[in-house]
C-alpha cells in the first residue's frame, strides 16, 4: 500500500491547508477548488487531507456506505438489518479526466433487466464517494456531460441512473475537491459556484522555503514509511484538533451582527445569488471552531470572505477570480463605524492556548504543517512556531492589469504610419465592449468532443438511428433491440412473459448533438488596421468570438501577422482566457504579410490534425484583405502569394470565415475576394452581431434563394 505524504509536512500554502482543514471540520462548507500552476503540490495536499478525516460508521456489506443510524430507504442493497454497523476510514475517490458516464454513476445490466426484470446495478464512483471525498484532478478538462452529472449529484445529494425505463437511485453526499491549472481553461460558472471555497496556489519565491520543499520531498521519496513515521505525532495532533473543532462546531454562535457583516460584504462585491452568503457564514463558523471559540468575530468573517467569494464575485468575461482585499477591509471598516462592536467579555479562549501558551499542540505542532524540519535530524533548518489558527493565504492579485500594459512601451507619438507602410509599432489599444455573436459552425457532421458549435455524432443528443454496440453498451435503442430479438423468440423456447434477449440482439442509439471545434484566429495587426477606434472595434469583435468559443467549449489558437512575418501568439489551447490576454496586448503597425499568416495557420492546423484528429477546425481570418510586404525580385506579388496560400487551405478542406474589417466610403472588396479563394464565408463586423438587422436580412435572403432553387 502506498504511503501518503503527510499533511503536516507540507511547506507553506497556508490558504490551501486552511481551506482543506475547514472542510474537514465542517463538510457543509461545500468543498474546495484549488487553482494554480503546474508543480505546486495541489494533488499532494488534497490526497494528504483524506488520511486526517474521522472514521465513518457504515452498514456492513453495503456498497453504498449507508449510515447504520439512518440507512437510506431507497438503497439498492437495502433494506438493511439493524445493528450491522462497522467503522472504516473515510474514502477519497479520484475521478479520472477520461472516465466514462457508467464509471461515474454506475452501470445497469440491460440484458438482465430486459430478460429477467432484475435491476443488476454496478455502483460507480459517486457511490464510492458517498460520505467521503470526491477528488477531481484537472476538473476543468472534464467533459460537459460528466460535469452535468456532478452538478446534479452535488445539488440533490443523490445519484439517479436511468436506462430505458429502468431506474436506480442511491445517496451521494460527498466533499467535492477539485484541482485545475487555469492555463488549460476555466470552469463553467455553474460548476464553479458548487465549490464552497477556492484558493490560488503558486510556487514560493523564497529560497529557504523552496530548499525545504525539495529536502522533504527527497526524504519522502527515499523512505516513504520512515518519513511518515517521523511526522506521525504531528498528524495525530492534527486529527485530534479536527475532532475537537467538530465537537465544538454545534456550539458556535453566529450572531446577528456577524450575519449583517457577511451580508454587507457579499452585497459590496455584487456576488451572484445567495449561495455566497450561506457559504461565507458556514466558513466563518468553521473558522471560529478551528480557533477554539464559540463566537464568530470580524476576523472570521474576513477570512471566510477571502476563501468563499473570489470565484463568485461578478466580473467581466475572462477576468480571473480574485478579491480586492483593500475593498474588503474598507467594507468591514465602514460596517464597524456604523455598528461598533461592543467590548468583548474577557475570558478563556479555549483550546487555542496550549500548555506552553503557543497553541494546542505546543511548538512544532500539527497546526503548522510546515513548521518542523523533516525527520528532526538536525539538518540545520529552523523550526517555526505554529500559529493558533492559520490565516488564509492572501488572494493572488489579478495579474491581468500588469499583463495588459502596452508592449514595447510605445505611444501614438512615436508610432509608425499605417496603410501598409513600413513604419514603427503602435501601442496596444483596449478592446471595445464584447457583444453576442452569430454562431459560426463547420459544415457537415463530425465526431469530435462534445460541445455546442457544429453538428456531430455524440453520446448525448437526439436519437437518429441504431447500430450494433462498439464496445460496452452505453445507450440502448430499445425499439431496435426488440425488433432484433423478436423473430427468435420461438426458436429460443420462450414460454413466459419475459423477452429472451441475447447479446447479439442489443442495439445502441446513434445520437446527434453538437461538438466543440478548434477555432483558429488569424488576426491582421498591420499598419492598415492601426487606427485606434478601428483596432478597438476589431479587438472587441475577436473578444466576442472568444467569448462565444468559451461558451461553446472550443479550443482556440491565435495567429497574428504584421511587419515581415506571422507569429503563433497562442498555440491551440482550451484556455480561452489566455487568448483574451494575448489579444489585449496585441500591438499594431508595419506591413501586411497576409500570405505568411495563412501559411502559418496551415502549419498549425496540420500539427493539430495529428494531435487531435477528431476535432474539426474552423479558421477565422480577421483582416481588411490587404496584402503588402517586401516585393521579391521576379517573384509573385503579395496579393498573388496570399491567394495561393488561401487556395492551399481550401484544398485541405478547412472551413473558414473571413471577418471583413474594411471601413470607409470606398471599399475595395479584398476581404470578399480572399473568402472566395478560401471557399469560406465573408462576414462584416456588423453582420457578426447576433442582433444585427443586416445579418437578419441576409439570412432571410439566403432562405428565400434556397427555396427558389428547390
XYZ file of C-alpha atoms in Angstrom:
710
model
C 0.000 0.000 0.000
C 1.360 3.429 -0.953
C 2.236 5.694 1.971
C 0.618 9.117 1.589
C 2.744 12.221 2.025
C 1.906 13.654 5.497
C -0.294 16.725 5.519
C 1.742 18.195 8.373
C 4.928 18.020 6.293
C 3.624 20.327 3.557
C 5.612 23.542 3.455
C 3.810 26.872 3.076
C 0.496 27.057 1.161
C -1.362 28.416 4.209
C -4.522 29.212 2.268
C -4.809 25.746 0.755
C -4.137 23.978 4.039
C -6.665 26.134 5.866
C -9.376 25.592 3.236
C -8.934 21.807 3.395
C -8.916 21.797 7.206
C -12.095 23.882 7.369
C -13.837 21.366 5.120
C -12.613 18.585 7.388
C -14.121 20.438 10.365
C -17.380 21.288 8.586
C -18.212 19.307 5.419
C -21.216 21.634 4.994
C -18.775 24.297 3.745
C -19.063 22.565 0.389
C -15.603 21.559 -0.790
C -12.728 23.499 -2.273
C -11.371 24.305 -5.722
C -7.592 24.607 -5.926
C -6.338 26.765 -8.796
C -2.656 27.020 -9.571
C 0.235 26.484 -11.894
C 1.631 23.037 -12.520
C 4.014 21.511 -9.991
C 2.677 23.274 -6.883
C 1.712 20.127 -4.918
C -2.033 20.688 -5.313
C -2.745 16.967 -5.624
C -0.340 16.092 -2.805
C -2.189 18.328 -0.357
C -5.615 17.020 -1.350
C -4.588 13.369 -1.034
C -2.940 14.084 2.314
C -6.076 15.561 3.940
C -8.055 12.363 3.396
C -5.959 10.495 5.956
C -6.927 13.060 8.620
C -10.689 12.700 8.241
C -12.534 10.926 11.078
C -13.769 7.382 10.535
C -17.357 6.836 9.397
C -19.857 4.215 10.597
C -21.312 2.202 7.700
C -23.649 -0.736 7.301
C -21.559 -3.882 6.966
C -21.534 -5.141 3.382
C -23.385 -2.136 1.937
C -21.762 -0.975 -1.286
C -23.300 2.491 -0.822
C -21.888 3.308 2.638
C -25.247 3.685 4.365
C -25.223 5.103 7.896
C -26.420 2.354 10.289
C -28.135 5.026 12.422
C -30.185 6.254 9.436
C -29.906 3.907 6.440
C -31.103 5.111 3.060
C -34.584 3.586 2.490
C -34.002 3.523 -1.285
C -30.535 1.957 -1.101
C -30.178 -0.683 -3.859
C -28.569 -3.022 -1.295
C -31.355 -2.489 1.264
C -33.325 -2.968 3.313
C -30.640 -3.232 5.994
C -30.786 -5.203 9.214
C -30.350 -3.231 12.467
C -27.096 -3.378 14.434
C -24.921 -4.170 11.419
C -22.630 -1.158 11.611
C -18.863 -1.068 11.382
C -16.304 1.756 11.337
C -13.955 2.377 8.433
C -11.744 5.261 7.267
C -13.373 7.937 5.133
C -12.691 7.290 1.454
C -11.133 9.599 -1.041
C -12.276 8.656 -4.540
C -10.498 10.081 -7.584
C -12.399 10.816 -10.786
C -10.111 10.490 -13.831
C -10.494 13.039 -16.622
C -11.198 10.289 -19.149
C -13.829 8.476 -17.059
C -16.994 7.302 -18.780
C -20.512 8.085 -17.624
C -21.027 4.485 -16.457
C -17.833 4.642 -14.416
C -19.075 7.789 -12.667
C -22.722 6.972 -11.940
C -22.722 3.178 -12.273
C -23.897 0.714 -14.890
C -27.063 -1.310 -15.354
C -27.002 -4.771 -16.940
C -29.525 -4.036 -19.689
C -29.592 -7.653 -20.885
C -30.666 -8.965 -17.464
C -33.087 -6.070 -16.979
C -34.872 -6.894 -20.253
C -34.849 -10.683 -19.985
C -35.170 -11.279 -16.209
C -36.549 -7.964 -14.930
C -33.640 -7.728 -12.472
C -32.013 -4.399 -11.632
C -28.430 -5.638 -11.774
C -26.581 -2.453 -10.825
C -22.822 -1.976 -10.569
C -22.080 1.120 -8.419
C -19.909 3.905 -9.795
C -17.558 6.441 -8.286
C -20.402 8.560 -6.889
C -21.471 5.621 -4.728
C -17.888 5.016 -3.599
C -17.519 8.693 -2.617
C -20.694 8.838 -0.505
C -19.822 10.239 2.951
C -16.244 10.761 1.803
C -14.228 12.905 -0.595
C -14.627 13.041 -4.369
C -11.392 14.380 -5.826
C -11.345 15.595 -9.425
C -7.885 16.393 -10.735
C -7.890 18.705 -13.779
C -11.571 19.340 -13.164
C -11.655 21.975 -15.906
C -10.881 19.304 -18.516
C -13.886 17.097 -17.720
C -16.439 16.541 -20.469
C -19.618 18.577 -20.185
C -21.943 15.629 -19.585
C -19.820 14.419 -16.646
C -19.867 17.922 -15.186
C -23.661 17.951 -15.500
C -23.875 14.662 -13.591
C -21.596 16.035 -10.874
C -23.747 19.167 -10.601
C -26.919 17.113 -10.216
C -25.435 14.823 -7.577
C -23.877 17.706 -5.615
C -27.165 19.640 -5.661
C -29.505 16.759 -4.730
C -27.238 14.589 -2.604
C -28.269 11.600 -4.690
C -27.405 9.923 -7.970
C -30.036 8.711 -10.436
C -29.299 6.162 -13.149
C -31.938 5.971 -15.879
C -31.717 3.462 -18.716
C -34.794 2.974 -20.924
C -37.321 2.996 -18.101
C -35.087 1.175 -15.605
C -34.233 3.500 -12.719
C -31.862 3.212 -9.740
C -31.316 5.846 -7.058
C -28.780 5.982 -4.244
C -27.466 8.627 -1.847
C -24.339 10.519 -2.955
C -23.281 13.180 -0.474
C -19.595 13.928 -0.707
C -16.971 16.591 -0.200
C -16.087 17.842 -3.682
C -12.434 18.810 -4.112
C -11.034 19.828 -7.472
C -7.683 20.992 -8.766
C -7.003 22.807 -12.017
C -4.409 24.737 -13.955
C -6.101 27.930 -15.256
C -3.761 27.941 -18.258
C -5.696 24.934 -19.598
C -9.106 26.612 -19.486
C -11.656 27.852 -16.989
C -14.608 26.109 -15.401
C -18.234 26.662 -16.275
C -19.802 29.165 -13.839
C -22.395 26.588 -12.719
C -19.723 24.154 -11.527
C -17.501 26.924 -10.156
C -20.311 28.016 -7.858
C -20.698 24.467 -6.490
C -17.304 24.631 -4.817
C -17.641 26.177 -1.388
C -14.158 27.693 -1.285
C -11.434 28.480 -3.765
C -7.732 29.113 -3.287
C -4.936 30.162 -5.604
C -1.573 28.456 -5.142
C 1.786 29.380 -6.594
C 5.331 28.205 -6.049
C 7.146 30.107 -3.318
C 9.758 32.655 -4.377
C 11.546 32.366 -1.025
C 14.831 30.485 -1.404
C 14.792 28.882 2.052
C 11.234 27.664 1.636
C 11.970 26.152 -1.784
C 15.027 24.392 -0.349
C 12.916 22.928 2.452
C 10.298 21.691 -0.036
C 12.948 19.872 -2.058
C 14.643 18.459 1.047
C 11.418 16.974 2.395
C 10.347 15.591 -0.952
C 13.663 13.853 -1.494
C 13.497 12.388 2.002
C 9.968 11.111 1.365
C 10.869 9.566 -1.986
C 13.862 7.791 -0.426
C 11.918 6.285 2.505
C 8.151 6.998 2.478
C 7.349 4.913 5.552
C 10.201 6.319 7.613
C 9.331 9.868 6.589
C 5.675 9.352 7.532
C 6.705 7.865 10.885
C 8.710 10.990 11.726
C 5.607 13.108 11.184
C 3.155 10.698 12.867
C 2.940 12.731 16.090
C 2.049 15.886 14.188
C -0.564 14.006 12.173
C -2.146 12.598 15.343
C -2.236 16.049 16.955
C -3.883 17.494 13.865
C -6.516 14.722 13.859
C -7.272 15.490 17.494
C -7.694 19.179 16.754
C -10.039 18.451 13.841
C -12.115 16.197 16.120
C -12.178 18.887 18.842
C -13.277 21.538 16.356
C -16.004 19.246 15.014
C -17.282 18.695 18.545
C -17.215 22.448 19.241
C -18.880 23.427 15.943
C -22.547 22.920 17.029
C -21.985 25.330 19.915
C -20.531 28.158 17.832
C -22.834 31.178 17.838
C -23.293 33.088 14.579
C -24.787 36.305 15.882
C -26.932 38.808 14.051
C -24.030 41.237 13.874
C -21.806 38.693 12.100
C -24.636 37.867 9.704
C -25.031 41.554 8.858
C -21.280 41.793 8.243
C -21.444 38.844 5.869
C -24.417 40.332 4.021
C -22.647 43.698 3.720
C -19.515 42.083 2.276
C -21.424 39.932 -0.236
C -23.544 42.881 -1.339
C -20.458 45.083 -1.618
C -18.820 42.666 -4.036
C -22.054 42.168 -6.031
C -21.823 38.382 -5.861
C -24.326 36.317 -7.821
C -27.098 34.603 -5.879
C -27.334 33.832 -2.175
C -25.045 30.806 -2.008
C -22.114 33.138 -1.291
C -23.749 34.418 1.916
C -24.543 30.896 3.102
C -21.073 29.511 2.362
C -19.377 32.522 3.957
C -21.479 32.054 7.102
C -20.615 28.354 7.319
C -16.937 29.065 6.717
C -16.819 31.794 9.371
C -18.422 29.385 11.839
C -15.849 26.704 10.993
C -13.036 29.246 11.414
C -14.273 30.104 14.881
C -14.464 26.421 15.838
C -10.985 25.826 14.415
C -9.690 28.682 16.601
C -11.388 27.128 19.630
C -14.021 29.868 20.044
C -17.781 29.761 20.330
C -18.413 33.192 18.810
C -17.842 34.423 15.257
C -15.698 37.547 15.075
C -14.795 40.061 12.380
C -11.539 38.259 11.597
C -13.544 35.098 10.930
C -15.826 36.935 8.510
C -12.811 38.431 6.735
C -11.040 35.080 6.460
C -14.209 33.386 5.222
C -14.772 36.050 2.559
C -11.241 35.604 1.213
C -11.968 31.923 0.633
C -15.645 31.918 -0.342
C -16.051 34.986 -2.584
C -13.218 35.213 -5.169
C -14.920 32.843 -7.616
C -18.387 34.264 -7.032
C -17.915 37.996 -7.455
C -19.442 39.497 -10.574
C -16.705 40.188 -13.114
C -16.163 40.894 -16.763
C -15.652 37.993 -19.220
C -12.194 36.416 -18.960
C -11.352 38.176 -15.673
C -9.582 35.766 -13.343
C -11.213 35.055 -9.968
C -9.894 37.251 -7.208
C -10.867 39.569 -4.390
C -9.703 43.115 -3.677
C -8.564 42.906 -0.059
C -8.415 46.701 0.297
C -12.071 46.893 -0.719
C -12.908 44.086 1.728
C -11.189 45.955 4.566
C -12.990 49.176 3.597
C -16.396 47.435 3.708
C -15.641 45.965 7.128
C -14.314 49.338 8.365
C -17.473 51.143 7.267
C -19.543 48.476 8.974
C -17.585 48.951 12.208
C -18.208 52.711 12.060
C -21.939 52.238 11.546
C -22.303 49.377 14.037
C -19.372 49.353 16.508
C -18.669 46.078 18.240
C -19.255 46.029 21.999
C -16.302 45.400 24.274
C -15.616 41.669 24.364
C -16.100 39.843 27.636
C -12.635 38.722 28.760
C -12.434 35.035 29.387
C -10.592 31.867 28.467
C -10.006 31.291 24.764
C -10.496 27.542 24.799
C -8.169 25.079 23.092
C -6.125 27.783 21.324
C -3.888 28.049 24.403
C -1.579 25.087 24.741
C 0.375 24.109 27.830
C 3.204 26.478 26.870
C 0.937 29.243 25.536
C 1.871 28.612 21.909
C -1.184 26.649 20.730
C -2.996 23.379 21.390
C -0.118 21.251 20.220
C 2.752 23.342 21.515
C 5.820 24.205 19.436
C 6.066 22.417 16.113
C 2.550 21.037 16.444
C 0.340 19.846 13.650
C -1.221 23.287 13.369
C 1.886 24.305 11.451
C 2.320 21.779 8.634
C 5.489 23.474 7.530
C 6.984 24.076 10.943
C 9.251 21.094 11.743
C 12.334 20.032 9.809
C 11.854 16.605 8.286
C 12.850 13.763 10.496
C 14.038 16.088 13.275
C 17.530 15.096 12.267
C 19.067 18.462 12.987
C 19.723 19.289 9.357
C 20.163 22.967 10.044
C 16.663 24.114 9.133
C 14.915 26.398 11.540
C 11.800 25.391 13.460
C 8.755 27.608 13.197
C 6.210 28.109 15.968
C 2.699 27.272 14.781
C 0.033 29.964 14.681
C -3.117 29.404 16.724
C -5.177 29.332 13.549
C -3.552 29.595 10.115
C -4.657 32.764 8.418
C -5.952 32.410 4.854
C -3.338 32.904 2.227
C -3.797 36.357 0.651
C -5.545 36.111 -2.668
C -3.215 36.128 -5.619
C -3.540 39.598 -7.186
C -5.220 39.755 -10.550
C -2.240 39.985 -12.853
C -4.240 40.840 -15.942
C -3.756 44.573 -15.327
C 0.003 44.171 -15.422
C -0.162 41.821 -18.368
C -2.275 44.233 -20.344
C 0.247 47.065 -20.249
C 1.184 48.112 -23.778
C 4.044 46.039 -25.119
C 7.200 47.854 -26.011
C 6.147 50.998 -24.221
C 5.123 52.585 -27.496
C 2.762 55.536 -27.785
C 0.925 57.174 -30.591
C 3.517 59.880 -30.648
C 6.265 57.534 -31.827
C 4.181 55.078 -33.833
C 4.710 54.447 -37.477
C 2.352 55.283 -40.275
C -0.469 52.976 -41.237
C -1.696 51.941 -44.627
C 0.847 49.157 -45.006
C 3.899 51.406 -44.866
C 6.981 50.045 -43.238
C 6.697 52.079 -40.076
C 7.083 51.690 -36.335
C 4.853 49.940 -33.862
C 1.717 51.390 -32.358
C 0.933 50.752 -28.716
C -1.722 48.199 -27.899
C -5.234 49.584 -27.573
C -8.048 48.187 -25.475
C -10.890 46.162 -26.921
C -14.365 47.552 -27.356
C -17.249 46.098 -25.365
C -17.915 42.487 -26.432
C -21.269 41.530 -27.915
C -23.254 38.369 -28.661
C -22.168 36.928 -31.996
C -23.803 34.752 -34.601
C -22.932 31.095 -34.414
C -20.243 30.206 -36.921
C -20.033 26.453 -37.469
C -18.258 23.838 -39.538
C -20.367 22.250 -42.312
C -21.068 18.522 -42.268
C -21.309 16.031 -39.423
C -18.342 15.488 -37.120
C -17.448 13.056 -34.322
C -15.363 15.280 -32.078
C -15.536 16.162 -28.391
C -18.963 17.172 -27.108
C -19.574 20.901 -27.296
C -22.036 23.452 -28.596
C -20.897 24.556 -32.023
C -21.136 22.184 -35.012
C -23.343 19.158 -35.705
C -21.766 15.862 -34.654
C -22.437 12.294 -33.576
C -22.214 12.422 -29.797
C -23.096 10.340 -26.753
C -25.881 12.781 -25.891
C -28.421 14.423 -28.151
C -31.409 13.463 -30.254
C -31.583 9.840 -31.439
C -31.198 9.488 -35.200
C -30.684 5.743 -35.630
C -29.361 2.489 -34.204
C -26.320 0.262 -34.661
C -24.592 -2.716 -33.107
C -22.629 -1.687 -29.984
C -19.000 -0.712 -30.375
C -17.534 -1.991 -27.141
C -19.605 -1.654 -23.948
C -23.240 -0.716 -24.471
C -23.806 2.827 -23.243
C -27.119 3.952 -24.777
C -29.700 1.272 -25.547
C -32.018 1.727 -28.524
C -34.945 -0.219 -27.083
C -37.118 -0.411 -30.203
C -34.284 -1.651 -32.405
C -33.284 -4.207 -29.751
C -36.833 -5.576 -29.514
C -37.070 -5.767 -33.312
C -33.796 -7.692 -33.458
C -34.843 -10.158 -30.738
C -38.494 -10.673 -31.741
C -38.004 -13.095 -34.676
C -36.024 -15.528 -32.490
C -38.403 -15.944 -29.527
C -39.958 -19.263 -30.692
C -36.573 -20.761 -31.588
C -35.251 -19.779 -28.161
C -38.139 -21.562 -26.462
C -39.855 -18.565 -24.932
C -42.736 -19.620 -22.658
C -43.227 -16.786 -20.157
C -43.898 -13.062 -20.479
C -40.202 -12.068 -20.488
C -38.388 -11.280 -23.728
C -35.457 -13.625 -24.379
C -32.605 -11.307 -25.340
C -29.115 -12.293 -26.397
C -26.130 -10.005 -26.622
C -26.262 -10.090 -30.420
C -29.739 -8.536 -30.255
C -28.617 -5.401 -28.414
C -28.578 -2.164 -30.395
C -27.182 1.144 -29.233
C -28.658 4.512 -30.119
C -26.902 6.732 -32.637
C -27.335 10.290 -31.445
C -26.694 13.663 -32.943
C -25.689 16.643 -30.854
C -23.048 19.298 -31.169
C -19.283 19.233 -30.885
C -16.593 21.674 -29.867
C -14.181 22.740 -32.584
C -10.706 24.173 -32.869
C -11.245 27.845 -33.686
C -8.010 29.285 -35.037
C -7.962 33.073 -35.250
C -5.665 34.731 -37.781
C -5.649 38.443 -36.952
C -4.226 41.215 -39.137
C -2.188 43.535 -36.873
C -0.546 45.571 -39.623
C -0.467 49.315 -40.067
C -3.582 49.265 -42.245
C -5.559 48.197 -39.156
C -3.870 50.625 -36.775
C -6.438 53.404 -36.457
C -7.230 53.372 -32.725
C -11.032 53.276 -32.942
C -10.900 50.730 -35.727
C -8.493 48.418 -33.920
C -10.529 48.731 -30.728
C -13.642 47.619 -32.635
C -11.763 44.729 -34.237
C -10.409 43.550 -30.885
C -13.917 43.802 -29.465
C -15.189 41.588 -32.272
C -12.460 38.982 -31.730
C -13.071 39.123 -27.960
C -16.754 38.482 -28.666
C -15.835 35.466 -30.791
C -13.567 34.230 -27.999
C -16.414 34.537 -25.513
C -18.590 32.579 -27.930
C -15.851 29.926 -28.222
C -15.704 29.643 -24.420
C -19.456 29.123 -24.208
C -19.371 26.519 -26.997
C -16.490 24.510 -25.428
C -13.989 25.109 -28.231
C -10.244 25.016 -28.270
C -8.766 28.253 -29.580
C -5.499 29.421 -31.093
C -4.281 32.876 -32.116
C -2.000 33.844 -35.000
C -1.093 37.454 -35.712
C 0.685 38.837 -38.758
C 2.385 42.199 -39.151
C 5.707 43.599 -40.331
C 7.648 40.873 -42.089
C 6.175 37.656 -40.689
C 3.403 35.877 -38.794
C 3.551 34.746 -35.173
C 1.745 31.995 -33.276
C 0.730 34.186 -30.339
C -1.123 31.330 -28.626
C -0.866 27.632 -29.536
C -4.238 25.828 -29.611
C -5.489 25.508 -26.054
C -8.667 25.156 -24.021
C -7.777 28.354 -22.152
C -9.822 30.980 -23.926
C -8.768 33.391 -21.175
C -5.151 33.157 -22.313
C -6.195 34.095 -25.845
C -8.046 37.137 -24.499
C -4.920 38.247 -22.648
C -2.747 37.898 -25.774
C -5.327 39.837 -27.767
C -5.344 42.741 -25.313
C -1.550 43.037 -25.542
C -1.507 42.933 -29.335
C 0.321 45.954 -30.851
C -0.143 47.061 -34.454
C 1.953 48.576 -37.226
C 4.078 47.687 -40.220
C 3.307 45.913 -43.459
C 0.692 43.213 -44.078
C 2.188 39.735 -44.706
C -1.187 38.083 -45.302
C 0.336 35.049 -47.049
C 2.615 34.413 -44.047
C -0.389 34.440 -41.718
C -2.311 31.946 -43.848
C 0.689 29.626 -44.261
C 1.332 29.713 -40.505
C -2.312 28.728 -39.975
C -1.915 25.808 -42.367
C 1.144 24.545 -40.468
C -0.617 24.830 -37.092
C -3.706 23.003 -38.342
C -1.592 20.233 -39.862
C 0.080 19.567 -36.490
C -3.229 19.751 -34.610
C -4.793 17.260 -37.013
C -2.176 14.726 -35.879
C -2.676 15.504 -32.175
C -6.473 15.573 -32.146
C -7.806 14.114 -35.406
C -11.463 14.071 -34.331
C -11.652 17.805 -33.579
C -12.574 19.707 -36.721
C -11.050 23.169 -37.258
C -12.699 26.480 -38.063
C -10.395 29.158 -39.441
C -11.412 32.753 -38.642
C -9.383 35.330 -40.591
C -9.802 38.904 -39.320
C -8.492 41.308 -41.968
C -9.352 44.014 -44.473
C -7.876 41.810 -47.213
C -4.839 43.965 -47.972
C -1.506 42.246 -48.641
C 1.581 44.483 -48.554
C 5.070 43.150 -47.949
C 8.554 43.499 -49.375
C 8.478 42.674 -53.093
C 10.785 39.858 -54.135
C 12.515 40.465 -57.470
C 10.951 38.387 -60.180
C 8.546 36.734 -57.747
C 4.804 36.830 -57.251
C 3.115 39.871 -55.781
C 1.955 39.821 -52.127
C -1.654 39.501 -53.313
C -0.788 36.538 -55.537
C 1.092 34.800 -52.701
C -1.884 35.335 -50.375
C -4.245 33.871 -52.993
C -2.012 30.832 -53.428
C -1.903 30.231 -49.659
C -5.695 30.587 -49.460
C -6.212 28.010 -52.181
C -3.925 25.571 -50.348
C -6.086 25.899 -47.214
C -9.213 25.403 -49.307
C -7.652 22.297 -50.844
C -7.118 20.905 -47.326
C -10.858 21.175 -46.719
C -10.535 23.758 -43.931
C -13.802 25.519 -43.131
C -13.170 29.250 -42.901
C -14.798 32.595 -42.166
C -13.338 35.947 -43.197
C -14.316 38.840 -40.940
C -14.148 41.843 -43.258
C -12.698 44.808 -41.350
C -12.643 47.217 -44.285
C -14.269 50.545 -43.465
C -14.856 53.884 -45.099
C -16.897 55.088 -48.072
C -14.601 53.462 -50.640
C -14.364 49.659 -50.334
C -12.029 47.510 -52.405
C -13.721 44.202 -51.578
C -10.371 42.475 -50.933
C -11.654 40.510 -47.927
C -14.509 39.134 -50.030
C -12.045 38.034 -52.705
C -9.969 36.293 -50.025
C -13.087 34.477 -48.780
C -13.752 33.201 -52.296
C -10.180 31.875 -52.563
C -10.647 30.126 -49.198
C -14.094 28.851 -50.244
C -15.244 30.387 -46.988
C -17.878 32.795 -45.749
C -17.318 36.566 -45.709
C -18.849 38.387 -42.715
C -18.659 42.097 -41.965
C -18.256 43.380 -38.416
C -21.882 44.465 -38.467
C -23.122 41.089 -39.706
C -21.170 39.352 -36.942
C -23.581 40.606 -34.305
C -26.384 38.194 -33.454
C -28.885 41.066 -33.242
C -27.744 42.742 -36.452
C -30.517 43.781 -38.846
C -28.098 43.299 -41.754
C -27.422 39.703 -40.684
C -31.150 39.031 -40.345
C -31.882 40.336 -43.852
C -29.007 38.306 -45.239
C -30.305 35.117 -43.583
C -33.804 35.735 -44.956
C -32.421 36.257 -48.438
C -30.411 33.019 -48.164
C -33.508 31.050 -47.167
C -35.554 32.592 -49.985
C -32.854 31.762 -52.534
C -32.683 28.161 -51.301
C -36.455 27.772 -51.608
C -36.483 29.121 -55.155
C -33.655 26.746 -56.100
C -35.602 23.828 -54.633
